[in-house]
Coordinates of C-alpha atoms in Angstrom, one line a residue:
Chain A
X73 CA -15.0 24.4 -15.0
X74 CA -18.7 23.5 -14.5
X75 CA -18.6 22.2 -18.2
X76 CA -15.7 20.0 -17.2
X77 CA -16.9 18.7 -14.0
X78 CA -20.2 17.8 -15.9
X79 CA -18.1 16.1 -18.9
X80 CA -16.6 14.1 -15.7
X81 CA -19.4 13.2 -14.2
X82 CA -21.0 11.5 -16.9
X83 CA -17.6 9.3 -17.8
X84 CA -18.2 8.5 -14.0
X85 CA -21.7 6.8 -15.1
X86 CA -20.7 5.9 -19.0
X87 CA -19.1 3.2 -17.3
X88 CA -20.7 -0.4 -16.4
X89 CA -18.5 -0.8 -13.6
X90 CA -19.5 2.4 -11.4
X91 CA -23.5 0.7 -12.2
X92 CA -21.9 -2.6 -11.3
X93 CA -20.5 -1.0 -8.3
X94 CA -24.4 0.3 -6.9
X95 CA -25.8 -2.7 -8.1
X96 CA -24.1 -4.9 -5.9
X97 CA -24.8 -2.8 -2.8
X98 CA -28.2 -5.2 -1.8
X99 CA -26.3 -8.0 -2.1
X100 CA -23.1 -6.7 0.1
X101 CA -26.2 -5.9 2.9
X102 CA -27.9 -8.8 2.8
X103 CA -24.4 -10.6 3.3
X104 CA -23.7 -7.8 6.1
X105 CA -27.4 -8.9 7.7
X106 CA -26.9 -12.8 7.9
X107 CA -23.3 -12.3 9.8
X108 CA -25.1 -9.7 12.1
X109 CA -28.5 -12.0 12.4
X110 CA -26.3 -14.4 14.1
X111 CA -24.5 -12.1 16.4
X112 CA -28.0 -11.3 17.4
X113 CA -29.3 -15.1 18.7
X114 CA -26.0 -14.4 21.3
X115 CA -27.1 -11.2 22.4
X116 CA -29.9 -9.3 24.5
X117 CA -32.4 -6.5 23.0
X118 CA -30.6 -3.9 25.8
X119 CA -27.3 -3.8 24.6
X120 CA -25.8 -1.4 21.8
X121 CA -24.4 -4.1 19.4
X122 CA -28.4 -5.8 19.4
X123 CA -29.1 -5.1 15.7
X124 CA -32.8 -4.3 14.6
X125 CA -34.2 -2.3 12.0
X126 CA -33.1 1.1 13.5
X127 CA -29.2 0.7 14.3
X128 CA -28.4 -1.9 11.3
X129 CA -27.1 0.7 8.7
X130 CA -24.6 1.4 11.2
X131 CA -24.4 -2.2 12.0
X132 CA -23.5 -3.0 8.2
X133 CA -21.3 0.0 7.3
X134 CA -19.2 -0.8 9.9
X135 CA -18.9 -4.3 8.6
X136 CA -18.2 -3.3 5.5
X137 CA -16.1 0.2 6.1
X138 CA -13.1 -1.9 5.9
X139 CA -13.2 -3.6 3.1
X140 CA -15.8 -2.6 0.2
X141 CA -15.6 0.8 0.9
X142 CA -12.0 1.4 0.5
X143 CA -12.8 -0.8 -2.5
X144 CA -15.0 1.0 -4.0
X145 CA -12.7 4.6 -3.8
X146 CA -10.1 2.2 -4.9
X147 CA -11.9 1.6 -8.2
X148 CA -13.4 4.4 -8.7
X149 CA -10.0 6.9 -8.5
X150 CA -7.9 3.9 -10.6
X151 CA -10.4 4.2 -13.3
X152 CA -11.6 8.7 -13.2
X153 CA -7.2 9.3 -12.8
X154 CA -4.9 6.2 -13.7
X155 CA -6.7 4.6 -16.3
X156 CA -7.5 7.8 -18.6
X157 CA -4.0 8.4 -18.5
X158 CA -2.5 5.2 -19.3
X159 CA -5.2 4.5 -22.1
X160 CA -4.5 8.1 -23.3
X161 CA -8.0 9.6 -23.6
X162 CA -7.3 12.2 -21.3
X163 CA -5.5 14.1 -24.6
X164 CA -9.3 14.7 -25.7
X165 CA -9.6 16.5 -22.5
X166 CA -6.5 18.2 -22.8
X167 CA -7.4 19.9 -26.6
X168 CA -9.6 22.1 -24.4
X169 CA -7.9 25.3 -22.8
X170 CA -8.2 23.7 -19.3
X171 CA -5.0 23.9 -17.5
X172 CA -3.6 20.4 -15.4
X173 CA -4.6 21.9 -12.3
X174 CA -8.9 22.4 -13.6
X175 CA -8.7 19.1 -14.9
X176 CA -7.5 17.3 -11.8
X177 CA -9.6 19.5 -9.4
X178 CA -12.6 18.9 -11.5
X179 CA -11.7 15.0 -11.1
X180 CA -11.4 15.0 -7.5
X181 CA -14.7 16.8 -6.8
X182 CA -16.6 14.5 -9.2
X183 CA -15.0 11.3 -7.3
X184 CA -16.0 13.1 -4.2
X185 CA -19.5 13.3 -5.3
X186 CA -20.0 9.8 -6.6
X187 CA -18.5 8.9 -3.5
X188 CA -21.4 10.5 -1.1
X189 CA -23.6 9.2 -3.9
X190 CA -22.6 5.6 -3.1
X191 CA -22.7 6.5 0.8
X192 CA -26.2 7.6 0.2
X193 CA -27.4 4.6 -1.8
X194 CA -26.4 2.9 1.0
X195 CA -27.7 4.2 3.7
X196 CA -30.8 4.0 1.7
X197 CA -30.9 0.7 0.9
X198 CA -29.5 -0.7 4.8
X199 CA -33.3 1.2 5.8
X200 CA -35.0 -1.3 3.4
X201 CA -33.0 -4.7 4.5
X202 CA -33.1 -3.6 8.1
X203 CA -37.2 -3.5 8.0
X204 CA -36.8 -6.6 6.0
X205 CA -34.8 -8.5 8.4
X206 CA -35.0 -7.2 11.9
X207 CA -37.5 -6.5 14.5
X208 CA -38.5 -2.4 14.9
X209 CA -38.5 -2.2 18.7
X210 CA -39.8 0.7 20.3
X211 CA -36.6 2.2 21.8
X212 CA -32.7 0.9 21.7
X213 CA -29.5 1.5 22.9
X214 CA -26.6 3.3 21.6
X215 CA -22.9 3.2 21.5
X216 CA -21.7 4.3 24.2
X217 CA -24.6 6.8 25.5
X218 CA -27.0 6.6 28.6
X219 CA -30.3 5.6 28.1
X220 CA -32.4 4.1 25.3
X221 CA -33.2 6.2 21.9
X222 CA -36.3 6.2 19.9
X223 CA -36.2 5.9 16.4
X224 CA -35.9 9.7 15.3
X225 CA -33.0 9.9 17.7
X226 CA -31.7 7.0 16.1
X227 CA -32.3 8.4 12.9
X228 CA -30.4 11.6 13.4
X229 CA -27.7 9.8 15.1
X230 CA -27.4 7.0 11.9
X231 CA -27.2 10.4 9.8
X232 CA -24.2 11.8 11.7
X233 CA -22.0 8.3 11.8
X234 CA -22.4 8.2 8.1
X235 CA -21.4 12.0 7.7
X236 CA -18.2 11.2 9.6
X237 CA -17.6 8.4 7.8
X238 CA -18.0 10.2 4.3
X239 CA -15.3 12.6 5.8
X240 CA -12.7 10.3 7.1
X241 CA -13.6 8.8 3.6
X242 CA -12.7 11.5 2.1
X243 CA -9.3 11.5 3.5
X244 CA -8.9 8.4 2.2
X245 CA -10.3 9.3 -0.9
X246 CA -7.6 12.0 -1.4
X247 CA -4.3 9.7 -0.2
X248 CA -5.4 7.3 -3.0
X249 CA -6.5 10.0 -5.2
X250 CA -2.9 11.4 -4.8
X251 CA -1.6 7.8 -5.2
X252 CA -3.4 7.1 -8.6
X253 CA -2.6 10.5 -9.5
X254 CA 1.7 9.5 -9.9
X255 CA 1.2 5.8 -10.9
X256 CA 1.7 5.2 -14.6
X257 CA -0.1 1.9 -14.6
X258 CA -3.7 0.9 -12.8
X259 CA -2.2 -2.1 -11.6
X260 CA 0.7 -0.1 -9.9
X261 CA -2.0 2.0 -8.3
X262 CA -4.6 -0.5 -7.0
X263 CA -1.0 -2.1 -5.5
X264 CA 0.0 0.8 -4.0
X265 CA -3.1 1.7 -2.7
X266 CA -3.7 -1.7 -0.9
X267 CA -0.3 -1.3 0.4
X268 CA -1.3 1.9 2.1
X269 CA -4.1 0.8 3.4
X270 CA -2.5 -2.9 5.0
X271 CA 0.5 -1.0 6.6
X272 CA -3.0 1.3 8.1
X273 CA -4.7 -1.8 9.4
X274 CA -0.9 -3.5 10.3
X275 CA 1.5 -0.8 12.1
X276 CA -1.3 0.5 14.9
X277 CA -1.6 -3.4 16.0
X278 CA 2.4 -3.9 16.0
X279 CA 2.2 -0.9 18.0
X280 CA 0.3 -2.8 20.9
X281 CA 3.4 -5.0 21.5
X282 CA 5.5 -1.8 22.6
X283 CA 2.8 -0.5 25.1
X284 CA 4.8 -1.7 27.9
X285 CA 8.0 0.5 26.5
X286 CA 6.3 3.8 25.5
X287 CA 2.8 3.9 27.5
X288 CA -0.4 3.3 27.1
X289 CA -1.1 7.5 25.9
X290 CA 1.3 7.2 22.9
X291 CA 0.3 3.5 21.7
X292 CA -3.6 5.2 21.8
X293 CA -2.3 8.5 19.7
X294 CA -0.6 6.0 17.6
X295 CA -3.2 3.5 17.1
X296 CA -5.9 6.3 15.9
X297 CA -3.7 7.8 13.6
X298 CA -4.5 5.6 10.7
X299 CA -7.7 6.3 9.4
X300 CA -9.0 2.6 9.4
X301 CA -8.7 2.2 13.3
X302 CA -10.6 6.1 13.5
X303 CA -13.3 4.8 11.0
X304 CA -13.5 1.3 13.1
X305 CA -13.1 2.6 16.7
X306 CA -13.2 6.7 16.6
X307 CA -16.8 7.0 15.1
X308 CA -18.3 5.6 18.1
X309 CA -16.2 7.0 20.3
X310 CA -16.7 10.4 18.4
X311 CA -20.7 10.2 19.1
X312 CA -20.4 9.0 22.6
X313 CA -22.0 11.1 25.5
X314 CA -18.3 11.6 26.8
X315 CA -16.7 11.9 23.1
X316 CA -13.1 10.3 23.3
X317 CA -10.0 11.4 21.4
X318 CA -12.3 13.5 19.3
X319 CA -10.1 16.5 18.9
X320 CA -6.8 14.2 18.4
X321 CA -9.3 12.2 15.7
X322 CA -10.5 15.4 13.7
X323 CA -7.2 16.6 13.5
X324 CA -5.5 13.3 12.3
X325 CA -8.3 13.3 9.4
X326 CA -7.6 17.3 8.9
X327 CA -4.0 16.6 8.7
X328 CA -4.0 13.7 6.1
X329 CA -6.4 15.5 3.6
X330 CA -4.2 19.0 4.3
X331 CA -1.4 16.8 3.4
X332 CA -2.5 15.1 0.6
X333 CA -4.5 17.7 -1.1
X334 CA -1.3 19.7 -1.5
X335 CA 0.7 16.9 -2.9
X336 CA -2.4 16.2 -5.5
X337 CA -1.9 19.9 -6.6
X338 CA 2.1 19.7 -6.7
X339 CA 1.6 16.7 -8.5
X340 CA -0.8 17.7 -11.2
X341 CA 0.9 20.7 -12.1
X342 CA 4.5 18.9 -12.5
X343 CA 3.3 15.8 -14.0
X344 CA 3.4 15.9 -17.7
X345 CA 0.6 14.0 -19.2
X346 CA 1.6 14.0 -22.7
X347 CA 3.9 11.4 -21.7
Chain B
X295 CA 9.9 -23.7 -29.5
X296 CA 8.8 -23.2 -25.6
X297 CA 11.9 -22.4 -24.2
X298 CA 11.6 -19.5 -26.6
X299 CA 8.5 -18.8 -25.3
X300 CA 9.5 -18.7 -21.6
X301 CA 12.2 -17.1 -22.5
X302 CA 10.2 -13.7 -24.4
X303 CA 7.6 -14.2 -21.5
X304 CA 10.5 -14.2 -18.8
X305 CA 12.0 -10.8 -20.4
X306 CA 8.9 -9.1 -21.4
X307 CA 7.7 -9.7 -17.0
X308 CA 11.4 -8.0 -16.3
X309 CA 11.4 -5.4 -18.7
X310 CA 8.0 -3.8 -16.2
X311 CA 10.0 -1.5 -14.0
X312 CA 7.4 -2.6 -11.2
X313 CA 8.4 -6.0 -11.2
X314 CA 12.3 -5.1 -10.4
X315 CA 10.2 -2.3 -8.2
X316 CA 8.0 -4.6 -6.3
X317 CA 10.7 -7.3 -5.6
X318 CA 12.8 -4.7 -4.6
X319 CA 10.7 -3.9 -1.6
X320 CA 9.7 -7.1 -1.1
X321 CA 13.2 -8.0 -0.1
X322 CA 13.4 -4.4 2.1
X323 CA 10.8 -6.0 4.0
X324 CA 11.5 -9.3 4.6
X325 CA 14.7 -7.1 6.2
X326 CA 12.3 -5.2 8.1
X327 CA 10.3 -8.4 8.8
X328 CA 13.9 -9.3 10.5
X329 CA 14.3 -6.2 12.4
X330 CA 10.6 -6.3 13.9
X331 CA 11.5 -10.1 14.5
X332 CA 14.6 -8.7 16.7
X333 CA 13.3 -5.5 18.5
X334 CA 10.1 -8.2 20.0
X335 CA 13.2 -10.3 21.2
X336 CA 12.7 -13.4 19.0
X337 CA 9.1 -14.1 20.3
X338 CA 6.5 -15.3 16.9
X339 CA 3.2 -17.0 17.0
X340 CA 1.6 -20.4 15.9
X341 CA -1.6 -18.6 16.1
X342 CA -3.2 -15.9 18.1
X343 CA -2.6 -17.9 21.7
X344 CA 0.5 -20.1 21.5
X345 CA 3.2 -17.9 21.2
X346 CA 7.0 -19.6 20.1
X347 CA 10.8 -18.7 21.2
X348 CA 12.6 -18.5 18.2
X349 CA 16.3 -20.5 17.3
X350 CA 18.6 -21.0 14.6
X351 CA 16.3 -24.4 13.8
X352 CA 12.5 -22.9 13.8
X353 CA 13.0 -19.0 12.3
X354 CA 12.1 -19.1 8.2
X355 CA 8.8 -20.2 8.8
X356 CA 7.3 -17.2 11.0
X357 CA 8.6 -14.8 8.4
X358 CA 5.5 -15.6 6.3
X359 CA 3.3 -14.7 8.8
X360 CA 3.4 -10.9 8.3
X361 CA 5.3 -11.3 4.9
X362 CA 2.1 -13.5 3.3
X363 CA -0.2 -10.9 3.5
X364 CA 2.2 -8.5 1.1
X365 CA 2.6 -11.5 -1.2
X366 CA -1.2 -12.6 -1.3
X367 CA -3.1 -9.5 -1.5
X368 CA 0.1 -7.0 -3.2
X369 CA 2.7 -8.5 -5.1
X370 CA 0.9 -11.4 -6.8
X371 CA -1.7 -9.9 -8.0
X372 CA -0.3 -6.6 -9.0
X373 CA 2.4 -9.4 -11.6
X374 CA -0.6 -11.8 -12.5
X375 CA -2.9 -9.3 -13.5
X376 CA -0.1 -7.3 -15.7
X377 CA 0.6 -10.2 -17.4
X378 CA -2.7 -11.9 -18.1
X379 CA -4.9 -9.0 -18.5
X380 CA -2.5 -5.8 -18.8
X381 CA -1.0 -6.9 -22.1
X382 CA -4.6 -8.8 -23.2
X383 CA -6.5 -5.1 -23.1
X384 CA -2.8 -2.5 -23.8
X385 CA -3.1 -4.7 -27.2
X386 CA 0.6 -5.3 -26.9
X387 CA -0.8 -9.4 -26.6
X388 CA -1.1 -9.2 -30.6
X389 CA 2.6 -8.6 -31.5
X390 CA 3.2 -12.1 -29.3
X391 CA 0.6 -13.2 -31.1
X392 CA 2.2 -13.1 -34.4
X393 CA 4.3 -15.8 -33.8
X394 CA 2.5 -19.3 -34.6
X395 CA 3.1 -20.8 -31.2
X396 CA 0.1 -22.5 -29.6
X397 CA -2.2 -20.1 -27.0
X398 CA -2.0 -22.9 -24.7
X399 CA 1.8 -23.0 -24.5
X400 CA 1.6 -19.2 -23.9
X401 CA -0.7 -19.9 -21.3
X402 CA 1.6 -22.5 -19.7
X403 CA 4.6 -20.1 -19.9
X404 CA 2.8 -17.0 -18.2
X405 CA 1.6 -19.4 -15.4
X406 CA 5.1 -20.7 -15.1
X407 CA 7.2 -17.7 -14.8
X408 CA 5.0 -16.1 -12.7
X409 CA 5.5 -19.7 -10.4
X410 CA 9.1 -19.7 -10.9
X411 CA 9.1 -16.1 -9.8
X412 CA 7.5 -16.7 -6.6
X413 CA 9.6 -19.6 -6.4
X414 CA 12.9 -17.3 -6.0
X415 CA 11.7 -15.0 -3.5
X416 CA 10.2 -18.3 -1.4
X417 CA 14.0 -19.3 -1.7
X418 CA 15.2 -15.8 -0.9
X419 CA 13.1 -15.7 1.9
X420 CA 13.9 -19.1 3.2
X421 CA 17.5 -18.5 3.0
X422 CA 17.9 -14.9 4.4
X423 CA 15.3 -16.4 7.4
X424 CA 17.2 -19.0 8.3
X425 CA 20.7 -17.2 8.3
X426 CA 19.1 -14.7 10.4
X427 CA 18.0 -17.3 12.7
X428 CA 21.6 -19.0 13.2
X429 CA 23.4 -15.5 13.3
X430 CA 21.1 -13.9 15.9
X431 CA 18.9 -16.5 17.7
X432 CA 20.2 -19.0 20.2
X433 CA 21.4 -22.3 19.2
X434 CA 20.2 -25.7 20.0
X435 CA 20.5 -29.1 19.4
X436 CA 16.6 -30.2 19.0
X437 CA 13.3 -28.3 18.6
X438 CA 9.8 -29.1 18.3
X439 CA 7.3 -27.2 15.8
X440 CA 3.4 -26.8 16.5
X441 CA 2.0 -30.2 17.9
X442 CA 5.4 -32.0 16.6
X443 CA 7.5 -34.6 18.9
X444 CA 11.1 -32.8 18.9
X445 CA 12.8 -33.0 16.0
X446 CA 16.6 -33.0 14.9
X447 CA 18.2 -30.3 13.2
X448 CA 18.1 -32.2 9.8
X449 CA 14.6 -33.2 10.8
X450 CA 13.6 -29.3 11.7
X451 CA 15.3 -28.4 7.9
X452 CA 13.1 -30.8 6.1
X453 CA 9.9 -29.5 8.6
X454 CA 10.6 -26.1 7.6
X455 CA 11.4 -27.1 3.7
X456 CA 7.9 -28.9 3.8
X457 CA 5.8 -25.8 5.4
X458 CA 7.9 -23.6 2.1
X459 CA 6.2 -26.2 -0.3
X460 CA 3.0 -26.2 1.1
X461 CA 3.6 -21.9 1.2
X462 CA 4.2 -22.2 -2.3
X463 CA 0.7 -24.3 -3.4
X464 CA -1.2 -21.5 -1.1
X465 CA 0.7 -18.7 -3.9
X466 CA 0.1 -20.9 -6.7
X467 CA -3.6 -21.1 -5.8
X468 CA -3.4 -17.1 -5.6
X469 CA -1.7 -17.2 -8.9
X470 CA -4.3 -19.8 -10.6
X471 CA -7.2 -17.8 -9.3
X472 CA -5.9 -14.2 -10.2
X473 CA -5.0 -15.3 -13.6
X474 CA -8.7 -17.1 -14.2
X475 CA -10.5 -14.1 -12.8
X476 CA -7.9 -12.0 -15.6
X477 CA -8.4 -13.8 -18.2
X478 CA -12.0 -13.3 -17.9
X479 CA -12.3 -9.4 -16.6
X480 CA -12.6 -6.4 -19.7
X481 CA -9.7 -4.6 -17.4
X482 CA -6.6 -4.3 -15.2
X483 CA -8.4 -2.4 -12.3
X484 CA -11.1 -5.1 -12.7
X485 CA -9.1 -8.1 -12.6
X486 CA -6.9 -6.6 -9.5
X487 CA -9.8 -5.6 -7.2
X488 CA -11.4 -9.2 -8.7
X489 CA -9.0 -10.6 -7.7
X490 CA -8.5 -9.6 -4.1
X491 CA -12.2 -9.1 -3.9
X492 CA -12.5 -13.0 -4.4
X493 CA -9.9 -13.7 -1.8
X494 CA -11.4 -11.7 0.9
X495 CA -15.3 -12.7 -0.1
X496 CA -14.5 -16.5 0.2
X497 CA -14.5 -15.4 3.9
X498 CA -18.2 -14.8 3.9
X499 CA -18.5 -18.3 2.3
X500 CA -16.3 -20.5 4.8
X501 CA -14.1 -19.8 8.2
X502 CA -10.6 -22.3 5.5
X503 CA -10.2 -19.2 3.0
X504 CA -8.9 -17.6 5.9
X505 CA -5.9 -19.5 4.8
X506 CA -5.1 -16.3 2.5
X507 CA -5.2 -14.1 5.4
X508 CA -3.0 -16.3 8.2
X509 CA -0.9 -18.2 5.5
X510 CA 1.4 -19.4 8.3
X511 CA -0.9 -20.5 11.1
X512 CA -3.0 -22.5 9.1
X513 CA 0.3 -24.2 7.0
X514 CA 1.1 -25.1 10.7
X515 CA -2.3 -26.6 11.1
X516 CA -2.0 -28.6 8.5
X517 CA 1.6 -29.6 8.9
X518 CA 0.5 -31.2 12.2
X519 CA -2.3 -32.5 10.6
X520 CA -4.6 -31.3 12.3
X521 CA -7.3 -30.4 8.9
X522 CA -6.4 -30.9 5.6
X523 CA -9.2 -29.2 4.0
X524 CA -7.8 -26.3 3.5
X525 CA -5.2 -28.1 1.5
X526 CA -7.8 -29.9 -0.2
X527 CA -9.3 -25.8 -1.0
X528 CA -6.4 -25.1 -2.6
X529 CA -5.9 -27.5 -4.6
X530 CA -9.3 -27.7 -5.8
X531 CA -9.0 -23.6 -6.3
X532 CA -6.2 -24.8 -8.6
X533 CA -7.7 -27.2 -10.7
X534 CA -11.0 -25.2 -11.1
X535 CA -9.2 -21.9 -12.0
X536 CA -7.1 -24.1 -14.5
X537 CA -10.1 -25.4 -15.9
X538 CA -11.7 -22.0 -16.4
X539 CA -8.5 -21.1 -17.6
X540 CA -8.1 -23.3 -20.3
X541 CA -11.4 -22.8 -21.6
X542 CA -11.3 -19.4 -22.0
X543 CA -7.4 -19.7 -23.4
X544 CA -8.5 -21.8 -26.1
X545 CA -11.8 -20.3 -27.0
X546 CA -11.2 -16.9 -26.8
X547 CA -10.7 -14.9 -30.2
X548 CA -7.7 -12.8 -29.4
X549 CA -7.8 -10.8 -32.1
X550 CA -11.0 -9.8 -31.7

């Protein structure tokens, strides 16, 4: 199993586009830091959303959580499960006496790790651009709590956002994981998988329209059961002094990898890959 | 000779079980898209403040604004990049190949079934929209569009007819661009994520390309002619991905 999860991992980084993929994580900040840098000439050094060197990894992952982020999982699970399939070369694997179940496991721990991998890069290299680009204040607000925070506080507080949002991740990671895992093609994948993840940005803003027919509680459960709105909104909320839906958030992310990790395993040891 | 040639394109898109698959639930959604339109009581949007009763002479149109999204950022790509780079890098390209036809004709073929494609569920939509609107919504005698004086019921048709065409040049555009960035990418994950990757970067560049993202607020725009650079973005999308496009068509060593 070690063996295999090695063999894995260094497919994962035989391939240009996972180098491509770091690579272009400077240039995805310093885009992140000229949309923030002009949110900044409208605000005050007092409030939360004030960017400067401390608070900007959090100010660009949450720019970016949306979009290159569920990006990058997209790629990386089309290419570790869909495409060795369609192109075949999983067969090599499969001479071994590994069983479907080894093979796929081994596959979604190594996704998982290049995953952190890529969150780590880039919490990183948001340090570097932030002292590049912003002021380093002595003290500055955070979401949501009372009173300023020095930069140590800051810095343990920037190092739990991004482990929630490498877990909630990770919940996304498996629900695409399982999606790439059924798909015969890479193209019916990557389509499937965007259509997941539009219907999670679409359905919790249709909700809104119903709030005055089922309440304002249910269209709140409802909006933070996608894992987009938890990522945009229930982070912050998470951290706050007074944390806010946290037990409803954990167990919506709990729920979707419970649910989702068990299909991956169905899956794998029904599907036949000598197709 | 390129009838034929449509004709093996048009059969080899069909014979994918995702394209029957993925039109298939684009037209369970454009039901859904009627449903939704139903349980809000016939209340759409020009854009995020004005919001619009709906009729039997104004309906087609706002089915595009939540249906565009699917089309733009799913469906199209998901076709363009099967047939421009799936069967490029499967190999499959080199039985086609066989054949002594031009690679530009090919070229032309793949871009035009893929349009005439998107050309039928335009039509599908239009027509299930605006038999929707007569059966359900009330009737009336004259109605006026964004920023329009109020027009006639043959008036309102052609209105609605013109924001389809202008729809359709915001797909092509999609199409054009997907197929450039496909031709050029080693792979189908590649040219996919390209793809939409481009679409949603352009964002960073300028506030038009979110013309992908709100297909039918900005067509209204532009129908009351209020800009027309966005138009003037797609169209020059267009020409440039057809210039890239026919470079790398005619250069390219296929066999290689």
């Amino acid at each position: 199993m070690k063996a295999l999860m090695w063999s894995e991992w260094e497919r994962v980084w035989k391939r240009k586009t996972t180098w491509l993929l770091f690579l272009s994580i400077p240039i995805i900040l310093l885009a992140a830091a000229s949309y923030v840098v002009k949110q900044n000439d409208t605000l005050t050094a007092d409030v939360a959303h004030y960017t400067s060197a401390w608070n900007f990894p959090i100010m660009g992952l949450s720019e970016m959580l949306f979009t290159v982020f569920q990006g990058v999982i997209l790629v990386l699970v089309a290419f570790i499960v869909t495409d060795e399939y369609q192109d075949k070369t999983i067969r090599m694997i499969l001479i071994r006496s590994y069983s479907n179940l080894e093979i796929i496991i081994s596959k979604y721990l190594v996704s998982i790790l290049a995953l952190a991998a890529f969150f780590a890069a880039y919490l990183a290299i948001s340090y570097a651009v932030g002292f590049i680009y912003f002021d380093r204040p002595a003290e500055l607000a955070l979401f949501y709590q009372q009173g300023m925070a020095t930069p140590f506080e800051s810095l343990v507080y920037n190092l739990q956002f991004y482990g929630i949002a490498l877990l909630s991740s990770i919940a996304m990671l498996t629900v695409l994981f399982f999606i790439s895992s059924i798909a015969h093609t890479t193209t019916a994948a990557i389509g499937t998988g965007i259509g997941f993840l539009l219907f999670s940005f679409l359905y919790p803003n249709v909700v809104t329209y119903f709030t005055p027919l089922i309440g304002e509680e249910l269209v709140i459960k409802i909006f933070f059961t996608s894992i987009p709105m938890i990522q945009w909104q229930g982070i912050t909320y998470l951290l706050a002094d007074q944390p806010f839906m946290a037990q409803w958030n954990c167990g919506v992310i709990a729920i979707y990898w419970l649910l989702f990790a068990g299909l991956i395993v169905l899956a794998a040891n029904k599907k036949d890959y000598f197709q | 000779m390129f009838k034929r040639v449509w004709l093996s394109e048009w059969q080899r898109v069909f014979k994918r079980k995702k394209t029957i698959v993925g039109i298939i639930i684009y037209l369970l959604l454009v039901g859904l898209e009627a449903l939704f339109l139903y349980a809000v009581g016939g209340v759409s949007f020009y854009n995020k403040d004005q919001d619009v009763l709906l009729n039997n002479l104004n309906t087609a149109p706002f089915f595009l604004r939540e249906l565009g999204m699917f089309l733009v950022f799913i469906l199209i790509p998901m076709f363009v990049s099967d047939s421009f780079n799936g069967e490029y890098t499967s190999g499959a390209y080199r039985l086609v190949l066989l054949r002594p036809q031009g690679r530009f004709m090919l070229f032309i073929a793949k871009l035009g079934v893929q349009a005439s494609i998107v050309v039928c569920l335009l039509a599908a939509t239009w027509l299930i929209a605006t038999a929707f609107g007569i059966v359900v919504f009330p009737s009336v005698q004259e109605v006026s569009f964004y920023n329009t004086i109020p027009l006639q019921p043959l008036q309102a048709t052609i209105y609605v007819l013109a924001f389809y065409v202008v729809a359709f040049l915001v797909l092509f555009a999609v199409i054009c661009v997907g197929s450039a960035i496909s031709s050029i990418m080693p792979n189908s994950i590649l040219s996919y994520v390209g793809t939409v990757g481009f679409l949603i970067g352009c964002t960073y560049l300028s506030d038009y390309f979110f013309i992908f993202f709100q297909v039918s607020d900005t067509i209204f725009e532009i129908l009351s002619q209020q800009q027309l650079t966005s138009l003037l973005l797609i169209v020059s999308l267009i020409a440039i991905s057809y210039i890239i496009n026919a470079l790398v068509w005619k250069k390219r060593d296929w066999l290689g």
